[in-house]
Amino acid sequence: MQRMEVLKSIRTGMFIGGELMAARSGKTFAVYDPAAGVEIAQVADGDSEDVGMAVDIAKHALEADAWRRMPPAMRERLLLKLADLVEAHGDELAALETLNQGKLLGFSKMLEVGGSAQWLRYMAGWATKIEGSTLDLSLGFPPGVRYQASTRRVPAGVVAAIVPWNFPLLMAVWKIAPALACGCTVVLKPAEETPLTAIRLAELAHQAGFPPGVLNVVTGRGETAGAALVCHPAVSKVTFTGSTEVGRIIGAQCGADIKRVSLELGGKSPVIVLDDCDPRKAIEGAASAVFFNHGQVCTAGSRLYVPRARFDEIVGGVAAVADSLVLGSGFDERAQMGPLVSARHRDKVVGMIDEGRAQGGEILCGGGAAPGDGYFVKPTVVANAFCEPLSLVRKEVFGPVLVAMPYDDLDEVIAAANASEYGLGASVWTNQLDKALAVVDRIEAGTVWVNSHNMVDPALPFGGFKASGVGREHGKAIIDAYTETRSICFAY
Ligand code: NAD
């Protein structure tokens, strides 16, 4: 589906209790096509009143027999049906994502649509495998009485899911699929920049047969709708993906309310090239680690560490790849990199490049915005040959900007890689297993890739050390995030 066609399929309302609706206030906000820099829709600007209604409906749906008494196998079937519908509407969803987020259409198809279907199916399988245990107790009181006990995993309750704009559909599915598999109900708040696919996802869930109110979408701003959702007393669990800055606010609020919370936050992931690496693989790998999704990836490999003797060869190679990338609309088949999500984000990224330049970083390629109406930034490689304390080395850019540093020995590079407040991802590039393991063992990161980067999978736990977050998504561990343990004790 192409741009003009998908423009006609845009839904602009919130999806609450099985219905599309405007905000109670009647207010709307604009969403844009970042490749053209033009407004494409006015979407409902939900506030605390709309959030209150959505949470009340989600709470009601949680307690209604249609959901509470639904056998796990039926929840599994609904999630599988939703996966089928996501695929069946794949062309539309992918085009909508490319239109609103800017990513290349091929990636929208493969990752947003294909990945979402994959995650839904994987999580559907967990619905029938949630189990407790039976326990023999040791203490007997009063005398003559015996006890037998068991545990059950019960749904955590109403889940508030707040997601960012870099993978709008996939991030929404990362939250809703396990929450629904566990029997929770959900109020999802997409990012204000990219609400369109989340609204369609909720419509498709309704079409799949999820009872009204089980999955709701409130579109709105972070400080209003998002904050109201986090604070709502009927929300039992908050799951948030976004910046560390907002994660701190949400974590503090959930702490004050004693509310369950998972935080998937920012990163400044190191790419460590070892001296024995295959240069072709290391160059391609380092370029893809940082430029994939235009650098708007929480695990983007935005710090490159290269042995001093190979610095010019490897970093020059990455700069050559960056220079060759063709920028363009995600709908243009020739494009290899699309725009950033918004004018505000483009300006922030360009400001950080300027700051790096002013602090002494050597711009090897790129170095600013690309001309035109869209929010394009040229893929940029900054050499930091003397390992100056550039802010680019510390701060998350969330754009196509790589800073490269030389090193002399393994201890030095491990210390440099770990000298970050973040700890989300890291990769090491080598052909020697013992060297790879030596790095893997010492890196402070939730995921360490060897000879790859940014590889995620529904079965593989994902999350951060340090300021990159609290908790893990995916895999078996996710069941704990969306259920509570209830202990049941029988006296006889
Ligand atoms: P952001 O923190 O600005 O916004 C994320 C979401 O939070 C949006 O829906 C926003 O409306 C909402 N929000 C903002 N303020 C809020 C508040 N006070 N209360 C409640 N909700 C609020 O992040 P962003 O700019 O949309 O996304 C980029 C960030 O997300 C980067 O830091 C990136 O690393 C991070 N991210 C992390 C992961 C991960 O899995 N660790 C994945 C993707 C993105």
XYZ file of C-alpha atoms and ligand atoms in Angstrom:
536
model
C 0.000 0.000 0.000
C 1.382 3.423 -0.875
C 1.245 6.798 0.879
C -1.919 8.246 -0.708
C -3.887 5.062 -0.172
C -2.994 4.674 3.499
C -3.847 8.296 4.269
C -7.504 7.318 3.748
C -7.385 4.530 6.332
C -6.246 6.681 9.289
C -8.319 6.420 12.486
C -8.045 9.426 14.778
C -10.075 8.444 17.848
C -9.213 6.698 21.078
C -10.370 3.088 21.369
C -12.152 2.559 24.670
C -14.610 -0.194 25.619
C -14.722 -1.507 22.067
C -15.478 1.871 20.461
C -13.604 4.616 18.702
C -14.263 7.962 20.346
C -13.116 11.569 20.508
C -11.567 13.054 23.641
C -14.210 14.294 26.113
C -12.684 17.768 25.825
C -12.988 17.624 22.034
C -9.309 18.549 21.802
C -6.970 17.056 19.216
C -3.292 17.207 18.387
C -1.475 16.985 15.059
C 0.534 14.018 13.863
C 2.981 14.300 10.981
C 4.601 12.504 8.092
C 8.259 13.009 9.065
C 9.524 12.333 5.529
C 7.537 15.252 4.121
C 7.236 17.411 7.242
C 3.465 17.737 6.785
C 0.513 17.157 9.075
C -1.431 13.993 8.241
C -4.106 13.867 10.953
C -5.572 15.408 14.081
C -5.810 12.758 16.792
C -7.875 12.778 20.008
C -5.966 14.543 22.768
C -6.987 12.400 25.746
C -6.562 13.767 29.267
C -7.180 12.575 32.811
C -10.938 12.385 32.256
C -10.526 10.044 29.282
C -7.914 8.035 31.167
C -10.323 7.712 34.110
C -13.026 6.343 31.830
C -10.642 3.930 30.086
C -9.272 2.570 33.369
C -12.768 2.163 34.839
C -13.819 0.216 31.754
C -10.645 -1.888 31.871
C -11.299 -2.629 35.558
C -14.873 -3.606 34.799
C -13.676 -5.867 31.954
C -11.126 -7.460 34.292
C -13.885 -8.455 36.698
C -16.459 -9.450 34.075
C -17.012 -13.177 33.643
C -16.377 -12.952 29.907
C -12.708 -12.295 30.638
C -12.130 -13.558 34.198
C -13.633 -16.980 33.508
C -12.250 -17.303 29.993
C -10.194 -20.538 29.797
C -6.509 -19.934 29.085
C -6.800 -21.835 25.809
C -9.388 -19.308 24.654
C -7.053 -16.413 25.485
C -4.413 -18.244 23.467
C -6.795 -18.563 20.514
C -7.690 -14.879 20.641
C -4.019 -13.876 20.597
C -3.391 -16.239 17.674
C -6.375 -14.759 15.863
C -5.005 -11.280 16.494
C -1.635 -12.369 15.050
C -3.461 -13.610 11.933
C -5.338 -10.311 11.620
C -2.132 -8.296 12.037
C -0.653 -10.289 9.157
C -3.811 -10.043 7.065
C -3.736 -6.240 7.497
C 0.039 -6.190 7.220
C 0.229 -4.006 4.133
C -1.979 -1.360 5.707
C -0.253 -1.455 9.117
C 3.212 -1.305 7.550
C 2.260 1.634 5.326
C 0.661 3.428 8.270
C 3.841 2.968 10.325
C 6.068 4.195 7.514
C 3.811 7.183 6.940
C 3.725 8.205 10.607
C 7.100 7.013 11.926
C 9.237 7.336 8.809
C 10.944 3.954 8.778
C 11.584 2.106 5.534
C 8.544 0.185 4.310
C 10.514 -3.075 4.175
C 11.405 -2.736 7.867
C 7.813 -1.839 8.741
C 6.706 -5.063 7.060
C 9.415 -7.251 8.509
C 9.747 -5.860 12.033
C 6.613 -3.976 12.971
C 4.166 -6.355 11.302
C 6.170 -9.597 11.093
C 7.703 -9.085 14.541
C 4.333 -8.249 16.100
C 2.756 -11.411 14.680
C 5.698 -13.447 15.970
C 5.486 -11.956 19.477
C 1.722 -12.422 19.627
C 2.082 -16.101 18.710
C 4.911 -16.729 21.141
C 3.026 -15.063 24.011
C -0.204 -16.851 23.030
C 1.613 -20.086 23.868
C 2.281 -18.911 27.416
C -1.417 -18.396 28.180
C -1.860 -22.149 28.727
C 1.402 -22.655 30.623
C 0.950 -20.382 33.608
C 1.139 -22.568 36.668
C 1.547 -22.601 40.431
C 2.795 -25.337 42.744
C 1.612 -27.620 45.529
C 3.562 -27.477 48.780
C 3.844 -29.579 51.921
C 4.046 -27.296 54.944
C 6.234 -28.080 57.940
C 4.653 -26.297 60.854
C 1.498 -27.701 62.457
C -0.563 -25.379 64.631
C -2.700 -26.015 66.545
C -1.606 -29.599 67.317
C -3.510 -32.206 65.367
C -4.176 -29.944 62.425
C -2.325 -30.440 59.155
C -1.918 -28.061 56.266
C -1.582 -28.351 52.607
C -0.838 -25.343 50.452
C -0.676 -24.352 46.839
C 0.179 -21.291 44.819
C -1.524 -19.819 41.775
C -0.342 -17.117 39.433
C -3.197 -14.636 39.106
C -3.442 -11.679 36.706
C -1.743 -8.534 38.029
C -4.876 -6.487 37.231
C -5.320 -3.442 35.018
C -2.066 -2.725 33.202
C -1.017 0.759 32.084
C 1.264 0.339 29.060
C 3.158 3.427 27.909
C 5.296 3.158 24.782
C 7.690 5.312 22.721
C 7.714 6.210 19.044
C 10.653 4.239 17.640
C 8.805 0.930 17.036
C 5.214 1.973 17.715
C 3.377 -1.241 16.804
C 6.028 -3.676 18.005
C 6.515 -1.935 21.370
C 2.746 -1.944 21.903
C 2.659 -5.684 21.184
C 5.634 -6.300 23.513
C 3.380 -4.983 26.290
C -0.116 -6.107 25.389
C 0.662 -9.678 24.254
C 2.054 -10.928 27.590
C -0.413 -8.844 29.617
C -3.388 -10.349 27.777
C -1.875 -13.855 27.851
C -1.711 -13.533 31.653
C -5.377 -12.439 31.893
C -4.799 -8.743 32.609
C -6.703 -5.945 30.916
C -4.809 -3.053 29.371
C -4.916 0.670 28.790
C -2.262 1.467 26.209
C -0.900 4.962 25.648
C 1.099 5.293 22.445
C 3.591 8.116 21.967
C 1.980 11.350 20.815
C 4.183 11.329 17.688
C 3.027 7.872 16.526
C -0.437 6.847 17.738
C -1.896 5.507 14.482
C -0.981 1.808 14.439
C -1.917 1.360 18.112
C -5.465 2.486 17.357
C -5.687 -0.027 14.492
C -4.226 -2.753 16.711
C -7.012 -2.223 19.249
C -9.618 -2.353 16.494
C -8.140 -5.616 15.238
C -8.134 -7.052 18.782
C -11.831 -6.217 18.974
C -12.367 -7.903 15.618
C -10.439 -10.954 16.863
C -13.000 -11.322 19.651
C -11.371 -9.820 22.740
C -14.253 -8.619 24.937
C -14.848 -4.836 24.959
C -12.692 -3.061 27.516
C -9.946 -5.707 27.615
C -7.654 -3.634 25.374
C -8.114 0.144 25.328
C -6.028 2.851 23.709
C -5.904 6.407 25.017
C -4.077 8.787 22.715
C -2.646 11.854 24.382
C 0.403 13.578 25.750
C 2.834 12.186 28.251
C 2.451 14.856 30.935
C -1.355 14.662 30.833
C -2.713 11.285 29.676
C 0.477 9.353 30.532
C 0.856 10.849 34.002
C -2.858 10.339 34.783
C -2.599 6.704 33.765
C 0.407 6.051 35.990
C -1.317 7.667 38.988
C -4.734 6.053 38.577
C -5.480 3.994 41.704
C -7.201 1.187 39.744
C -4.038 0.547 37.706
C -2.117 -2.303 39.333
C 0.881 -2.480 37.066
C 2.718 0.059 34.943
C 4.901 -1.086 32.090
C 6.889 1.706 30.485
C 9.328 1.934 27.603
C 10.882 5.316 26.985
C 13.554 7.687 28.149
C 15.423 7.322 31.422
C 14.319 10.855 32.306
C 10.609 9.957 32.171
C 11.340 6.511 33.633
C 12.661 8.193 36.780
C 9.421 10.192 37.144
C 7.240 7.117 36.593
C 9.376 4.950 38.884
C 9.159 7.545 41.662
C 5.372 7.791 41.305
C 4.965 4.009 41.338
C 7.239 3.828 44.382
C 5.056 6.339 46.216
C 1.913 4.381 45.263
C 3.518 0.945 45.901
C 2.557 -0.037 42.376
C 4.246 -2.734 40.294
C 6.409 -1.230 37.551
C 8.682 -2.364 34.727
C 10.976 0.183 33.089
C 12.706 -0.289 29.730
C 14.806 2.851 29.329
C 17.621 4.449 27.406
C 21.041 3.195 26.385
C 24.485 4.117 25.114
C 25.571 0.717 23.914
C 29.241 0.017 23.145
C 30.417 -1.885 20.067
C 33.806 -3.426 20.885
C 35.928 -4.541 17.962
C 38.826 -6.840 18.898
C 42.114 -6.954 17.000
C 41.491 -10.350 15.383
C 38.098 -9.342 13.871
C 37.065 -9.876 10.285
C 37.158 -6.205 9.145
C 34.340 -6.549 6.618
C 31.985 -8.019 9.228
C 33.045 -5.508 11.874
C 32.518 -2.525 9.554
C 29.124 -3.707 8.308
C 28.128 -4.742 11.828
C 29.139 -1.456 13.451
C 27.354 0.567 10.751
C 24.169 -1.437 11.078
C 24.372 -1.347 14.910
C 24.076 2.451 14.910
C 22.230 3.344 11.691
C 19.449 0.736 11.870
C 16.065 2.519 12.261
C 18.029 5.766 11.740
C 19.690 5.317 15.122
C 16.356 5.460 16.937
C 16.941 2.203 18.788
C 17.410 1.909 22.540
C 20.279 -0.551 22.013
C 21.864 1.435 19.137
C 25.596 0.748 19.059
C 26.480 4.416 19.365
C 29.978 4.070 20.887
C 32.568 2.243 18.793
C 35.816 1.026 20.376
C 38.573 -0.103 17.996
C 42.195 -1.232 18.616
C 44.449 1.769 17.949
C 46.354 -0.017 15.171
C 43.107 -0.653 13.254
C 41.299 2.592 14.073
C 41.654 4.291 10.676
C 40.795 1.120 8.743
C 37.635 0.225 10.716
C 36.319 3.707 11.517
C 37.101 4.914 7.969
C 35.186 1.881 6.668
C 32.130 2.709 8.799
C 32.271 6.333 7.625
C 32.363 5.145 4.002
C 29.248 3.013 4.593
C 27.532 5.992 6.255
C 28.446 8.264 3.361
C 26.968 5.833 0.863
C 23.549 5.556 2.530
C 20.715 7.008 0.454
C 18.263 9.108 2.474
C 14.629 9.237 1.428
C 11.008 8.559 2.238
C 10.346 5.086 3.620
C 8.041 4.563 0.624
C 10.906 5.123 -1.814
C 12.479 1.763 -2.649
C 15.872 3.401 -3.254
C 16.025 4.828 0.282
C 18.336 3.137 2.794
C 17.584 5.493 5.653
C 14.455 7.498 6.452
C 13.855 10.659 8.492
C 13.894 11.113 12.247
C 10.488 11.063 13.860
C 9.916 14.797 14.416
C 11.343 18.234 13.754
C 11.976 18.586 17.502
C 13.972 15.348 17.596
C 15.925 16.288 14.446
C 16.888 19.605 16.029
C 17.957 17.864 19.244
C 20.169 15.402 17.325
C 21.723 18.174 15.201
C 22.381 20.161 18.398
C 24.218 17.182 19.890
C 26.363 16.792 16.758
C 27.239 20.504 16.935
C 28.143 20.121 20.583
C 30.418 17.153 19.743
C 32.121 19.191 17.034
C 32.617 22.149 19.379
C 34.112 19.865 22.036
C 36.773 18.611 19.625
C 35.182 15.620 17.895
C 36.301 15.159 14.273
C 33.325 14.783 11.944
C 34.312 12.118 9.398
C 30.992 12.183 7.543
C 27.491 13.621 7.836
C 27.472 16.288 10.505
C 23.993 17.815 10.314
C 20.512 17.870 8.873
C 19.902 16.993 5.237
C 18.228 19.678 3.129
C 14.496 19.409 2.415
C 11.174 19.497 4.228
C 11.528 16.129 5.953
C 13.262 15.603 9.282
C 16.402 13.975 7.862
C 19.785 13.868 9.560
C 22.831 12.674 7.631
C 24.428 9.523 9.079
C 27.318 10.899 11.084
C 30.590 9.402 12.303
C 32.610 11.361 14.853
C 36.199 10.295 15.534
C 37.323 10.916 19.085
C 40.944 9.900 18.569
C 42.166 11.295 21.897
C 39.232 9.933 23.917
C 38.093 13.385 25.018
C 35.139 13.477 27.423
C 32.691 14.455 24.654
C 29.057 14.585 25.680
C 28.399 12.322 22.668
C 30.215 9.557 24.542
C 27.915 9.870 27.564
C 24.531 11.064 26.321
C 22.018 9.015 24.398
C 21.512 10.658 20.985
C 18.811 8.326 19.641
C 19.798 9.272 16.105
C 22.272 8.213 13.381
C 25.387 9.397 15.190
C 28.393 7.242 16.012
C 31.351 8.283 18.161
C 34.506 6.179 17.718
C 37.421 5.784 20.136
C 40.734 3.882 19.916
C 42.008 1.644 22.750
C 45.220 -0.162 23.616
C 44.248 -3.147 25.763
C 41.290 -5.184 26.926
C 41.160 -3.819 30.476
C 41.077 -0.290 29.112
C 38.230 -0.968 26.691
C 36.135 -2.853 29.269
C 36.517 0.037 31.713
C 35.588 2.558 29.007
C 32.592 0.508 27.858
C 31.317 0.223 31.435
C 31.882 3.908 32.221
C 28.276 4.762 31.394
C 25.174 5.319 33.466
C 23.426 2.967 31.021
C 23.695 -0.802 30.644
C 21.251 -1.976 27.993
C 23.221 -3.660 25.208
C 26.773 -4.256 23.984
C 28.457 -6.182 21.212
C 31.887 -7.686 20.734
C 33.390 -8.505 17.338
C 35.979 -11.290 17.300
C 36.650 -14.763 15.910
C 38.110 -16.052 19.161
C 35.742 -17.650 21.639
C 37.949 -17.113 24.695
C 38.258 -13.398 23.947
C 34.533 -13.083 23.304
C 33.727 -14.734 26.630
C 36.264 -12.578 28.457
C 34.366 -9.495 27.285
C 30.893 -11.006 27.785
C 31.740 -11.808 31.421
C 32.773 -8.262 32.266
C 30.345 -6.035 30.397
C 27.595 -4.375 32.431
C 24.706 -4.807 30.009
C 21.407 -6.679 29.910
C 22.224 -8.163 26.481
C 25.651 -8.849 24.999
C 25.853 -9.868 21.355
C 28.858 -11.584 19.803
C 29.379 -10.755 16.108
C 25.893 -9.257 15.889
C 23.965 -6.350 17.387
C 20.307 -5.405 17.969
C 19.111 -9.012 17.626
C 15.975 -9.511 19.749
C 13.607 -12.452 20.016
C 10.410 -13.224 21.933
C 12.195 -16.063 23.758
C 15.208 -13.981 24.812
C 14.881 -11.887 27.985
C 15.500 -8.206 27.300
C 16.130 -5.322 29.665
C 18.718 -3.121 31.249
C 21.324 -2.919 33.954
C 21.840 0.406 35.764
C 19.834 3.392 34.439
C 18.629 1.348 31.448
C 15.755 -0.052 33.420
C 14.159 -2.407 35.876
C 12.768 -5.821 34.916
C 12.906 -8.012 31.831
C 10.586 -8.398 28.867
C 10.046 -11.536 26.747
C 10.744 -15.177 27.512
C 9.393 -17.045 30.485
C 10.361 -14.244 32.888
C 7.623 -12.031 31.482
C 4.916 -14.116 33.193
C 6.131 -12.886 36.586
C 5.764 -9.290 35.407
C 2.048 -9.612 34.665
C 0.941 -12.000 37.429
C 0.896 -12.034 41.213
C 1.459 -15.150 43.320
C -1.482 -16.095 45.472
C -0.784 -18.640 48.237
C -3.695 -20.855 49.294
C -3.484 -22.748 52.554
C -5.832 -25.637 53.524
C -6.165 -26.905 57.081
C -7.492 -30.436 57.562
P 9.744 9.497 26.256
O 10.194 9.016 27.579
O 9.770 10.947 25.980
O 8.232 9.040 25.973
C 7.851 7.685 26.044
C 6.376 7.613 26.365
O 6.175 8.157 27.669
C 5.477 8.415 25.426
O 4.279 7.694 25.217
C 5.204 9.678 26.230
O 3.989 10.300 25.879
C 5.149 9.130 27.635
N 5.414 10.103 28.702
C 6.176 11.228 28.642
N 6.157 11.867 29.827
C 5.381 11.127 30.657
C 4.994 11.254 32.023
N 5.396 12.258 32.774
N 4.194 10.307 32.553
C 3.783 9.252 31.812
N 4.111 9.084 30.513
C 4.911 10.005 29.942
O 10.602 8.672 25.204
P 10.588 8.786 23.631
O 11.306 10.025 23.255
O 9.210 8.552 23.109
O 11.441 7.481 23.239
C 12.813 7.486 23.205
C 13.385 6.861 24.466
O 12.851 5.558 24.668
C 14.874 6.665 24.357
O 15.498 7.057 25.556
C 15.026 5.173 24.152
O 16.254 4.644 24.540
C 13.900 4.644 24.958
N 13.543 3.288 24.522
C 13.872 2.235 25.324
C 13.601 0.934 24.919
C 13.946 -0.246 25.797
O 13.396 -1.307 25.574
N 14.817 -0.112 26.760
C 12.979 0.714 23.695
C 12.666 1.807 22.907
C 12.945 3.095 23.334
